[in-house]
Structures are given as C-alpha cells and as structure tokens.
mmCIF file of N, CA, C and O in Angstrom:
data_model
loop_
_atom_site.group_PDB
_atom_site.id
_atom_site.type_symbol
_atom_site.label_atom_id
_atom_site.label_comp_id
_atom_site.label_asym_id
_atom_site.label_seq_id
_atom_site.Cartn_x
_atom_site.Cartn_y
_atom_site.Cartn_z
ATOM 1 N N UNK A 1 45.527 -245.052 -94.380
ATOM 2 C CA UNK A 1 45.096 -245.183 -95.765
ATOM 3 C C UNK A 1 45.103 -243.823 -96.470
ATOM 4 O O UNK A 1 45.489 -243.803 -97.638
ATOM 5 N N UNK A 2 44.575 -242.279 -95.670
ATOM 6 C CA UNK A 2 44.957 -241.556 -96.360
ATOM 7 C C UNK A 2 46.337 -241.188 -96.424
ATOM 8 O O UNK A 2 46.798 -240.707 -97.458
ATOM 9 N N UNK A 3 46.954 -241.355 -95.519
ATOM 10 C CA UNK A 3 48.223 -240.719 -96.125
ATOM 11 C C UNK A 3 49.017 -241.265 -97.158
ATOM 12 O O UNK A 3 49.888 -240.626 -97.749
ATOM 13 N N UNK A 4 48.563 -243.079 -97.498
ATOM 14 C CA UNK A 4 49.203 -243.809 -98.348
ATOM 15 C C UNK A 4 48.803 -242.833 -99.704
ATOM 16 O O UNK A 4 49.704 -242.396 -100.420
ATOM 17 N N UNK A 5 47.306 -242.528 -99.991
ATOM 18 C CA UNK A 5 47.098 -241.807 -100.976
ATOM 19 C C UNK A 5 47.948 -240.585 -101.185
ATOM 20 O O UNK A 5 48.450 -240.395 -102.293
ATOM 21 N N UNK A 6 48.143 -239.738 -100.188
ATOM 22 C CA UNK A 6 49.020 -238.128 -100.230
ATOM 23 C C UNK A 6 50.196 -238.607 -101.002
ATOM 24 O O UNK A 6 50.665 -238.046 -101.993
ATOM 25 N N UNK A 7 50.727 -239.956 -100.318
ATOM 26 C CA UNK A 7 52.072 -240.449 -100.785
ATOM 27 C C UNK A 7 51.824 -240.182 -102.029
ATOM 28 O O UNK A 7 52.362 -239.224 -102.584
ATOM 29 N N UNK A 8 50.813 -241.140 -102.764
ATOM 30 C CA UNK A 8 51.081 -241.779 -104.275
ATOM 31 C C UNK A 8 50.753 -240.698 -104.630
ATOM 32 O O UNK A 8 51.720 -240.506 -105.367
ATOM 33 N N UNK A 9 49.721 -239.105 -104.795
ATOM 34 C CA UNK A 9 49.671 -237.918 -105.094
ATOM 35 C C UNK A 9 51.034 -237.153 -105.219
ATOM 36 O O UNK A 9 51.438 -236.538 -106.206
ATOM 37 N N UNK A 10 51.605 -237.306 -104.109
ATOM 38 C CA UNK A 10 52.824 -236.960 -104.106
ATOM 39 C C UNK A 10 54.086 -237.483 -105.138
ATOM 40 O O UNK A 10 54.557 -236.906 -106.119
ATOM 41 N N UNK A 11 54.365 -238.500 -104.670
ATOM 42 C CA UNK A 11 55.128 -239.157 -106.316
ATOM 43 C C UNK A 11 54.848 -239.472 -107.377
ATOM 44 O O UNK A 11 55.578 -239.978 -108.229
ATOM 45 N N UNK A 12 53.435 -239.125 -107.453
ATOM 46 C CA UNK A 12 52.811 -239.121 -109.337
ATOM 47 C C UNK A 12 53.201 -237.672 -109.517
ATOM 48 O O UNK A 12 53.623 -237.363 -110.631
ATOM 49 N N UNK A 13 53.105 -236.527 -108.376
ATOM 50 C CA UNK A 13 52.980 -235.298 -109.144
ATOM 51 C C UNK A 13 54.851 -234.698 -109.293
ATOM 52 O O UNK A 13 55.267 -233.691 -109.866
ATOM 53 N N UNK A 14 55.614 -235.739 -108.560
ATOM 54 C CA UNK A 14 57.067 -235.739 -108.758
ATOM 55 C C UNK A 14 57.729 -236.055 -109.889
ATOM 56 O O UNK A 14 58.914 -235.765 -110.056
ATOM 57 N N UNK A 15 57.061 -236.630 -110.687
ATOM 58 C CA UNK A 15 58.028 -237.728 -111.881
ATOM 59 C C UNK A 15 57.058 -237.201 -113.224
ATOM 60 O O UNK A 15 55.829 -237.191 -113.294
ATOM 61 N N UNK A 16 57.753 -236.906 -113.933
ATOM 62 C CA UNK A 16 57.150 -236.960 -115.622
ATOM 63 C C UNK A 16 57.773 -237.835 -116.389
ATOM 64 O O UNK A 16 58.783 -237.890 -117.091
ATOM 65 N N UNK A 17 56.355 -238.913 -115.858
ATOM 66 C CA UNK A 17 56.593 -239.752 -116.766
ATOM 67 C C UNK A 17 56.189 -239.957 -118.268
ATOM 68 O O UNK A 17 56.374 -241.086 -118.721
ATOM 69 N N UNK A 18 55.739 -239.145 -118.970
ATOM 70 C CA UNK A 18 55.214 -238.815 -120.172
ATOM 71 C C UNK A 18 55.666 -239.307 -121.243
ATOM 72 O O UNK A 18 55.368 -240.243 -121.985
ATOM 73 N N UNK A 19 56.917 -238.028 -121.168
ATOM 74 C CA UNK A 19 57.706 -238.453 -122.268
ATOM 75 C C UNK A 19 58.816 -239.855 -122.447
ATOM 76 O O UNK A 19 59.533 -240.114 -123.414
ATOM 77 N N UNK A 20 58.640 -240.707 -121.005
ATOM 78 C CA UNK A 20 59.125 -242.052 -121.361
ATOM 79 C C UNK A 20 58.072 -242.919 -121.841
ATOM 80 O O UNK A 20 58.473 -243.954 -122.372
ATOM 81 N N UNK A 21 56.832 -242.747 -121.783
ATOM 82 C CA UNK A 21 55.968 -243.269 -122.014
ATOM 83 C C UNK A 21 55.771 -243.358 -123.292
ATOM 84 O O UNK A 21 55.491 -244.420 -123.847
ATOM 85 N N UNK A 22 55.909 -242.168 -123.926
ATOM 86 C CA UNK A 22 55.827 -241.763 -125.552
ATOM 87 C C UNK A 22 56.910 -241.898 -126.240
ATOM 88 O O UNK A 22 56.817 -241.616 -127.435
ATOM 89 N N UNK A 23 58.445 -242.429 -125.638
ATOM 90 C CA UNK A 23 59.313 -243.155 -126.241
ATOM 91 C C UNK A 23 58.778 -244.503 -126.297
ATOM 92 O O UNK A 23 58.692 -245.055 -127.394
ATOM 93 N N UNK A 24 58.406 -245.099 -125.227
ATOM 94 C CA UNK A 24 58.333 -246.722 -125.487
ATOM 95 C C UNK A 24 57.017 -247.212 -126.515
ATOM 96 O O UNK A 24 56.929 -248.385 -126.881
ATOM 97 N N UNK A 25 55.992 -246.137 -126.937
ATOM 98 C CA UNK A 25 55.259 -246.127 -127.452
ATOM 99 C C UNK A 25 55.530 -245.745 -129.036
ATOM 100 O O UNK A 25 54.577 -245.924 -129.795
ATOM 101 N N UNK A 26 56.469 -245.354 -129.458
ATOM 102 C CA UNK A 26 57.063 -244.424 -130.301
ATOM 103 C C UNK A 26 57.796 -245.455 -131.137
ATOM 104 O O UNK A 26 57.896 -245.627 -132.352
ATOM 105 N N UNK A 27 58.199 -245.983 -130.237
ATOM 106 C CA UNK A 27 59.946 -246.816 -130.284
ATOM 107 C C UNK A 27 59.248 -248.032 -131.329
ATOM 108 O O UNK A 27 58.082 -248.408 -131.202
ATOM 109 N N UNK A 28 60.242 -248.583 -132.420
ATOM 110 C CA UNK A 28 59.953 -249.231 -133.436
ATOM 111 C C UNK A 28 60.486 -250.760 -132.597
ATOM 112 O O UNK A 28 61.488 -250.695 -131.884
ATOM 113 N N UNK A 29 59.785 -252.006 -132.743
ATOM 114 C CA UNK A 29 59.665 -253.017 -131.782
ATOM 115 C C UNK A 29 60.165 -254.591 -132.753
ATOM 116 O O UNK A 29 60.259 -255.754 -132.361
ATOM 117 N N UNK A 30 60.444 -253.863 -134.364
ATOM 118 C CA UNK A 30 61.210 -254.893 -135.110
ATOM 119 C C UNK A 30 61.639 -255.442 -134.704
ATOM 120 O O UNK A 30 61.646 -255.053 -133.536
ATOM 121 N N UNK A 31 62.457 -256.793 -134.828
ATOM 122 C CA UNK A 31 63.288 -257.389 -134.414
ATOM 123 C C UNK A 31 64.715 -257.060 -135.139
ATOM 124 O O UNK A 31 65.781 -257.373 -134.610
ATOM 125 N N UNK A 32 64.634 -256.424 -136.348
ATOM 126 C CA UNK A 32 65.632 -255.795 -136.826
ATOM 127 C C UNK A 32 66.231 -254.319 -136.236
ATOM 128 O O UNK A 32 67.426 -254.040 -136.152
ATOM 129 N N UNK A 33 65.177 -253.510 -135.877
ATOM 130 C CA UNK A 33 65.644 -253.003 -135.261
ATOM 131 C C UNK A 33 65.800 -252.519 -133.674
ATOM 132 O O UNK A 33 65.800 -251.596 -132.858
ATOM 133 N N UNK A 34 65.909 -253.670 -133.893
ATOM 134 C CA UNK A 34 66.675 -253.558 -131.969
ATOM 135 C C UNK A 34 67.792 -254.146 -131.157
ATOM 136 O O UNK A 34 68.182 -255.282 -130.885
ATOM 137 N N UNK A 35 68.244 -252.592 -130.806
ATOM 138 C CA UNK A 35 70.088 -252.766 -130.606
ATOM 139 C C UNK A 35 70.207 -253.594 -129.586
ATOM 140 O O UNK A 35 69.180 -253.944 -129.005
ATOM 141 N N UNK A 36 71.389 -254.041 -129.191
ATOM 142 C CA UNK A 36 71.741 -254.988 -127.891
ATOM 143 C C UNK A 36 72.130 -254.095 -126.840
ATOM 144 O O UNK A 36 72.591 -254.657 -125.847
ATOM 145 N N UNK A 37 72.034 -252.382 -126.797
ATOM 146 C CA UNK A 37 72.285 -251.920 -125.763
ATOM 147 C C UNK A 37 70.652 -251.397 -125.047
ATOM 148 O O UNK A 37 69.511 -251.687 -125.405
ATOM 149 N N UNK A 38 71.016 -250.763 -124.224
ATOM 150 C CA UNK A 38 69.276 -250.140 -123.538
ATOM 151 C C UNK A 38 69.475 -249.049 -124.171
ATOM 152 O O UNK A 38 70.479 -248.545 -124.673
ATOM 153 N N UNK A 39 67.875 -248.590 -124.048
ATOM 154 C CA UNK A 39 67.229 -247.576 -124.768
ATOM 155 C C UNK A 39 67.191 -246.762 -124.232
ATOM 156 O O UNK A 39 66.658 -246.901 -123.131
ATOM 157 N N UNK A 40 67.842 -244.995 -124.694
ATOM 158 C CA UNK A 40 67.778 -243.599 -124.026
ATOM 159 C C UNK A 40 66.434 -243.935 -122.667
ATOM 160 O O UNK A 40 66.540 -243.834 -121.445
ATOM 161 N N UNK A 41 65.398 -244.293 -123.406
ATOM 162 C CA UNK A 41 63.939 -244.091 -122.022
ATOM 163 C C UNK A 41 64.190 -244.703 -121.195
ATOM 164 O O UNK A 41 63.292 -244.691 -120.352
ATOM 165 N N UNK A 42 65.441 -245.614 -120.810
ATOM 166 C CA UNK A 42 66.064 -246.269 -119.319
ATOM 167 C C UNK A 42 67.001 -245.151 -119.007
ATOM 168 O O UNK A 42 66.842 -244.713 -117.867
ATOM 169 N N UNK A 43 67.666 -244.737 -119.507
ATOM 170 C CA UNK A 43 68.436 -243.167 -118.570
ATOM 171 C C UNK A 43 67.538 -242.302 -118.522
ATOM 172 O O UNK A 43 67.654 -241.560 -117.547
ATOM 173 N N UNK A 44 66.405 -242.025 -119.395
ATOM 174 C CA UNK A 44 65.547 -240.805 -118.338
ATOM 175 C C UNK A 44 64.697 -241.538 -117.339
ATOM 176 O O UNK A 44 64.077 -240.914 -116.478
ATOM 177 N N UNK A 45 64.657 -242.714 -117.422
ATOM 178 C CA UNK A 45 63.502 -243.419 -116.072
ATOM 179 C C UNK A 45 64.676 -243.544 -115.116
ATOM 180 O O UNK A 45 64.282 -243.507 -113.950
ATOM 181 N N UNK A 46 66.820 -243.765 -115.309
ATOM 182 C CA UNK A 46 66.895 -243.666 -114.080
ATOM 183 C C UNK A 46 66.997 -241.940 -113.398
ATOM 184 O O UNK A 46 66.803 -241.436 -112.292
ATOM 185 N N UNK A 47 67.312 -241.559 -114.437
ATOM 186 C CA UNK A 47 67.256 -239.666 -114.262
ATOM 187 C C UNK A 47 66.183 -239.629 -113.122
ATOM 188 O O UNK A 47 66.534 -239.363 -111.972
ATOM 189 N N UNK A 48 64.904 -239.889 -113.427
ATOM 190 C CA UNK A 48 63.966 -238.868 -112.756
ATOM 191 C C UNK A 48 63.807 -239.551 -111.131
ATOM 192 O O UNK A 48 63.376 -238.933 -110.158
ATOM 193 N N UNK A 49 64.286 -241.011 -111.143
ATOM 194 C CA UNK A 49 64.275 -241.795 -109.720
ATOM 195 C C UNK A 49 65.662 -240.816 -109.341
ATOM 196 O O UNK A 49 65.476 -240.198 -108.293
ATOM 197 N N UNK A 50 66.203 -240.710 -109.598
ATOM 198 C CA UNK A 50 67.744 -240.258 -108.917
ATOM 199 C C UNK A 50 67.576 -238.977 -108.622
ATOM 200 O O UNK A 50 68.119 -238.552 -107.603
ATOM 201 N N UNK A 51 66.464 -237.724 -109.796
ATOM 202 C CA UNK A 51 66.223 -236.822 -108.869
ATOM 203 C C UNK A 51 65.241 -236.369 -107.850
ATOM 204 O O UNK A 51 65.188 -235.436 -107.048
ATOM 205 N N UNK A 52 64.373 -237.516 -108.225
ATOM 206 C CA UNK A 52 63.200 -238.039 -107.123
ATOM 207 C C UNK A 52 64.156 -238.483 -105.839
ATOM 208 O O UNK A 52 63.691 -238.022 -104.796
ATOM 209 N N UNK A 53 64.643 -238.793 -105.758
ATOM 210 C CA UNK A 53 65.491 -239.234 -104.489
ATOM 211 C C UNK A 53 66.162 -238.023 -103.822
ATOM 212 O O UNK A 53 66.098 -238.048 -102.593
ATOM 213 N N UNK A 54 66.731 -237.069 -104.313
ATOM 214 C CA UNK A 54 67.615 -236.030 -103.856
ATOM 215 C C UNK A 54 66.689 -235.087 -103.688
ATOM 216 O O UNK A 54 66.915 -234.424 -102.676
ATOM 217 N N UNK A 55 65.703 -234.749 -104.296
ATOM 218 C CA UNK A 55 64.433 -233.926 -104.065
ATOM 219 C C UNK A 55 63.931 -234.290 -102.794
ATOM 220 O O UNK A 55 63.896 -233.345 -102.006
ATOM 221 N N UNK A 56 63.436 -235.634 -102.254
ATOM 222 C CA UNK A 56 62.978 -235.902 -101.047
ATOM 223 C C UNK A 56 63.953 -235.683 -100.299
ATOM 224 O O UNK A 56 63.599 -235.200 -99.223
ATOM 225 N N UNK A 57 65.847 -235.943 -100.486
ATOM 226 C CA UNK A 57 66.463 -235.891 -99.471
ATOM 227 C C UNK A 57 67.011 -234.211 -98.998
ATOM 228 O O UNK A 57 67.780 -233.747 -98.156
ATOM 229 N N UNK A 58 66.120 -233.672 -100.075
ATOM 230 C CA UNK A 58 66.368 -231.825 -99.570
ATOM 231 C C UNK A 58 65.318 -231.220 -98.299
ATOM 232 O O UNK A 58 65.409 -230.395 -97.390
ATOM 233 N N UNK A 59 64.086 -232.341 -98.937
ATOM 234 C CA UNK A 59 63.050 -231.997 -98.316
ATOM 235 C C UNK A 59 62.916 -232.122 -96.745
ATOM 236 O O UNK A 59 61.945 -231.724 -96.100
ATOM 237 N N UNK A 60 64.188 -232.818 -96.164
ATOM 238 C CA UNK A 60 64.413 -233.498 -95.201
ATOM 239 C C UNK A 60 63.144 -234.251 -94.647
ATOM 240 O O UNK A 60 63.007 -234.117 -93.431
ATOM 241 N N UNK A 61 62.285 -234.936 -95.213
ATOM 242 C CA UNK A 61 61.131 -235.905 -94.821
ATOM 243 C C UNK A 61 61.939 -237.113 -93.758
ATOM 244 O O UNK A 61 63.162 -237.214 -93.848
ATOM 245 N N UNK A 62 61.512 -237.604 -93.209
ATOM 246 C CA UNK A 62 61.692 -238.928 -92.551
ATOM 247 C C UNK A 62 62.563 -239.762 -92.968
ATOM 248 O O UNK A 62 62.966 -239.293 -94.033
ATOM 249 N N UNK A 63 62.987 -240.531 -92.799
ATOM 250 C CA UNK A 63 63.009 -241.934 -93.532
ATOM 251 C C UNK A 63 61.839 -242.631 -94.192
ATOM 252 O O UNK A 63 61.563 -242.851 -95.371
ATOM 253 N N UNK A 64 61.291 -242.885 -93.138
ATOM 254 C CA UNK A 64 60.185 -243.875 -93.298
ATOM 255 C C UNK A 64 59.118 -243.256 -94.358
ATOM 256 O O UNK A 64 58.553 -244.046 -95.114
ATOM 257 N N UNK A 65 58.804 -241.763 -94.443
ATOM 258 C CA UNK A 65 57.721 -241.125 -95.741
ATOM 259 C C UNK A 65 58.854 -241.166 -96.581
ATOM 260 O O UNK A 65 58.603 -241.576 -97.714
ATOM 261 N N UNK A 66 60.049 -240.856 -96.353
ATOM 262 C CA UNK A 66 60.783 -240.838 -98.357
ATOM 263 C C UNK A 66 60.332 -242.367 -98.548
ATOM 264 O O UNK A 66 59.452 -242.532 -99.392
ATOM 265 N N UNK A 67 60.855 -243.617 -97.821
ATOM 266 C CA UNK A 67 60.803 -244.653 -98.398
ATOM 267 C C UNK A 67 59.240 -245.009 -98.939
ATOM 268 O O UNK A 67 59.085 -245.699 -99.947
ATOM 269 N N UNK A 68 58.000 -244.424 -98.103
ATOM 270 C CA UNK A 68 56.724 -244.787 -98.302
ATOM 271 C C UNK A 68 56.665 -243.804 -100.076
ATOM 272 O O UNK A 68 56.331 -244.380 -101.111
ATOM 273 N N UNK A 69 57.027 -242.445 -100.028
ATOM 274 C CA UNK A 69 56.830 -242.249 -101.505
ATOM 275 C C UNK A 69 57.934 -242.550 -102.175
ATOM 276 O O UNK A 69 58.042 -241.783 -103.131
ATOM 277 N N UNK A 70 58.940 -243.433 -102.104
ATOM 278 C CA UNK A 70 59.562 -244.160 -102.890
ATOM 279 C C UNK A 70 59.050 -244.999 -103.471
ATOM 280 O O UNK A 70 59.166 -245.211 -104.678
ATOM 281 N N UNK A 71 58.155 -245.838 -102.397
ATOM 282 C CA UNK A 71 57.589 -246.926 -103.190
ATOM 283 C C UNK A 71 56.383 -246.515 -103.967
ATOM 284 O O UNK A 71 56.143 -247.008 -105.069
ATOM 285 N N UNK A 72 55.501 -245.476 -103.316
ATOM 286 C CA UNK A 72 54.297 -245.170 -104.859
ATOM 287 C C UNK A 72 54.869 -244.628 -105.886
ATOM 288 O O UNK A 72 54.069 -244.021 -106.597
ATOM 289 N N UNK A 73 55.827 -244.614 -106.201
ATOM 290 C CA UNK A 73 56.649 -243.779 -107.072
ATOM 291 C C UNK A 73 57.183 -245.001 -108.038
ATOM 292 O O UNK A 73 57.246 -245.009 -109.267
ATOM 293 N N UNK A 74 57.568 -246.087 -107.051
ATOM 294 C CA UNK A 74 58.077 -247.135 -107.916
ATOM 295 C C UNK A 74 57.086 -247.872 -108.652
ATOM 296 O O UNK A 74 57.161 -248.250 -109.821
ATOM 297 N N UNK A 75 55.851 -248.085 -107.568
ATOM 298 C CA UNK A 75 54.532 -248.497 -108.339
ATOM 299 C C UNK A 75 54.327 -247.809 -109.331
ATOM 300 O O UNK A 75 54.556 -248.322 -110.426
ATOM 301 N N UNK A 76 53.674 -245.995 -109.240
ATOM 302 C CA UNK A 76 53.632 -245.494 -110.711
ATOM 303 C C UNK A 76 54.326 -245.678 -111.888
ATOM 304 O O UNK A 76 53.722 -245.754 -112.958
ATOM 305 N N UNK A 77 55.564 -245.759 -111.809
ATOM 306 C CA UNK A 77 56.424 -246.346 -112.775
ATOM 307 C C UNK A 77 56.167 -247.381 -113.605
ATOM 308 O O UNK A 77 55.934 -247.404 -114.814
ATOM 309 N N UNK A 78 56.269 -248.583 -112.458
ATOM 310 C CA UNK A 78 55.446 -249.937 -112.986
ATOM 311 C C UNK A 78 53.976 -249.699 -114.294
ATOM 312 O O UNK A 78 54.058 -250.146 -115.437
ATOM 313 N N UNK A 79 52.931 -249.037 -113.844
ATOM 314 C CA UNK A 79 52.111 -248.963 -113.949
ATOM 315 C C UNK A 79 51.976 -248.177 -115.380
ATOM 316 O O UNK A 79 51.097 -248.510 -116.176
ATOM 317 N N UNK A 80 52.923 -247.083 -115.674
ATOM 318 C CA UNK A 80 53.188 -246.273 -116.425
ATOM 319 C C UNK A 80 53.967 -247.345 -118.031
ATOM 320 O O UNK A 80 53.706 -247.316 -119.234
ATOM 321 N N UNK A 81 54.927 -248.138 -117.221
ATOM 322 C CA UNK A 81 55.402 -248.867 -118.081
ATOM 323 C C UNK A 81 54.798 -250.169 -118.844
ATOM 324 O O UNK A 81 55.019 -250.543 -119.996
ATOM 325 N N UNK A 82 54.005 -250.716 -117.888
ATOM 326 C CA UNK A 82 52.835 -251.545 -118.135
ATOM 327 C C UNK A 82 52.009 -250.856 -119.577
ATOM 328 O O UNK A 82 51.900 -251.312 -120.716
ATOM 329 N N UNK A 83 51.578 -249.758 -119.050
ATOM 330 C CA UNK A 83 50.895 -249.067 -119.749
ATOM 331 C C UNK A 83 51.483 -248.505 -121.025
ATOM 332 O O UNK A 83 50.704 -248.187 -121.924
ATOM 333 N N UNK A 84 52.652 -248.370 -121.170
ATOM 334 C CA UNK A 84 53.220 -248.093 -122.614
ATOM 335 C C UNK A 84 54.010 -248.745 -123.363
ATOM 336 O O UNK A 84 54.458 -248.327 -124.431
ATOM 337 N N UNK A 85 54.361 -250.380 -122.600
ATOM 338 C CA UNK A 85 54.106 -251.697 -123.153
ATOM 339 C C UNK A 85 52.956 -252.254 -124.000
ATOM 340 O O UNK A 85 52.944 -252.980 -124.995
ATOM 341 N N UNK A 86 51.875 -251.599 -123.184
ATOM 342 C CA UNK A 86 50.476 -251.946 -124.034
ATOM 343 C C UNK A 86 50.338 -251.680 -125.218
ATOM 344 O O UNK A 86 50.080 -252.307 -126.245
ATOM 345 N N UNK A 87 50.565 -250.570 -124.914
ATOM 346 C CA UNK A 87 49.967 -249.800 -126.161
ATOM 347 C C UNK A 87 51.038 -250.102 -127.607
ATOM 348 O O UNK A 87 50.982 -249.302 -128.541
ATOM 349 N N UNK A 88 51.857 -251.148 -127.664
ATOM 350 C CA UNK A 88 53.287 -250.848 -128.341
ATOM 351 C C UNK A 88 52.170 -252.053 -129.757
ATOM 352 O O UNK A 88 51.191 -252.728 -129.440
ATOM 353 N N UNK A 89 52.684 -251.962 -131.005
ATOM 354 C CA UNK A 89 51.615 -252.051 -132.108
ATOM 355 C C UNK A 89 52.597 -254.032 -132.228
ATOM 356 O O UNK A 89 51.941 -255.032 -132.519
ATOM 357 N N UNK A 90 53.962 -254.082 -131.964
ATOM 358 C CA UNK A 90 54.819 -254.811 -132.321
ATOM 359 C C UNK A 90 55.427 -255.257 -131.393
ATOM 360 O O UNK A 90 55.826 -254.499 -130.510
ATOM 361 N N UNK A 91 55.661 -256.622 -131.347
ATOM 362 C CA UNK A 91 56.952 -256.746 -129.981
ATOM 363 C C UNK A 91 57.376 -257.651 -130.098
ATOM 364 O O UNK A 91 56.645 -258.510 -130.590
ATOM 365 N N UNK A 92 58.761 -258.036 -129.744
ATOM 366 C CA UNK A 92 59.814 -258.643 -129.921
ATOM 367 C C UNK A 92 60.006 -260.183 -128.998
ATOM 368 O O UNK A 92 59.536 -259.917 -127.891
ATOM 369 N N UNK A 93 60.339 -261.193 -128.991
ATOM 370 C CA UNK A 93 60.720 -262.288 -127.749
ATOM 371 C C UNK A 93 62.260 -261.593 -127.506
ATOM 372 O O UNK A 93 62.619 -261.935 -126.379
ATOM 373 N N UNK A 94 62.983 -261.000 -127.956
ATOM 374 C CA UNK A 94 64.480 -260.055 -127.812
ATOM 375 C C UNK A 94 64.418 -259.491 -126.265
ATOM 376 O O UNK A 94 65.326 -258.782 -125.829
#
C-alpha cells in the first residue's frame, strides 16, 4: 500500500497537468463552436503520456513499477479531466 502511494506521488509529480486542465476549462463548449476535429489539449495529454513513458524507460525501472506508475498516472489524468469537465460553465451532447 505504501509503495502504491510513492507510485501515484511519483506520476502526479511527472505530468503537468495544469495547463490541459485550463484549456478544457477555458475552451468555449457552444455547440457552434465546436470543430469536428480534437482539441490541441488531446496532443498535449498525448505529449506528456509519451514523455512519461520514455522518462520511465530511461530510468530503467522494472517492468512491473513503470506499468504500476503508468497506471497512477492514467488514474491522475482521469481525475484531472473529470475535474476540468466539471468545472466547464456549458456543454455540448456533440
């Protein structure tokens, strides 16, 4: 159990997720305006997994700990996005 925590310490203090947070929060939720392609804050959310990944694979960790802070990493994400879903004033069935 503690090391599950080190994990999720560990891949919260890997990823800035901030400024995707403050796009999706930012981001105007019209139905007019919203394009049919994805939104810049999906290439920096896959940016920071892709250098979250090569970062652990420098680190030469295990298998088994990259995949364990893979997944608190994927949870924070979740959680992050949840969270700046919330907060959005407007939203679309789109």
């Amino acid at each position: 159990l503690l090391s599950r925590q080190i994990y999720r310490g560990v891949a919260r203090g890997m990823l800035d997720l901030e400024p995707i947070v403050a796009a999706i929060r930012n981001r105007s939720w019209a139905p007019r305006e919203i394009a049919m392609d994805h939104n810049p804050y999906v290439d920096q959310l896959i940016g920071h997994a892709g250098q979250l990944v090569g970062s652990l694979e420098q680190l030469g960790l295990k298998p088994s700990v990259r995949m364990l802070i893979m997944s608190e990493a994927v949870l924070a994400i979740c959680e992050q996005l949840v969270d700046a879903y919330s907060m959005t004033k407007k939203c679309s069935e789109e």
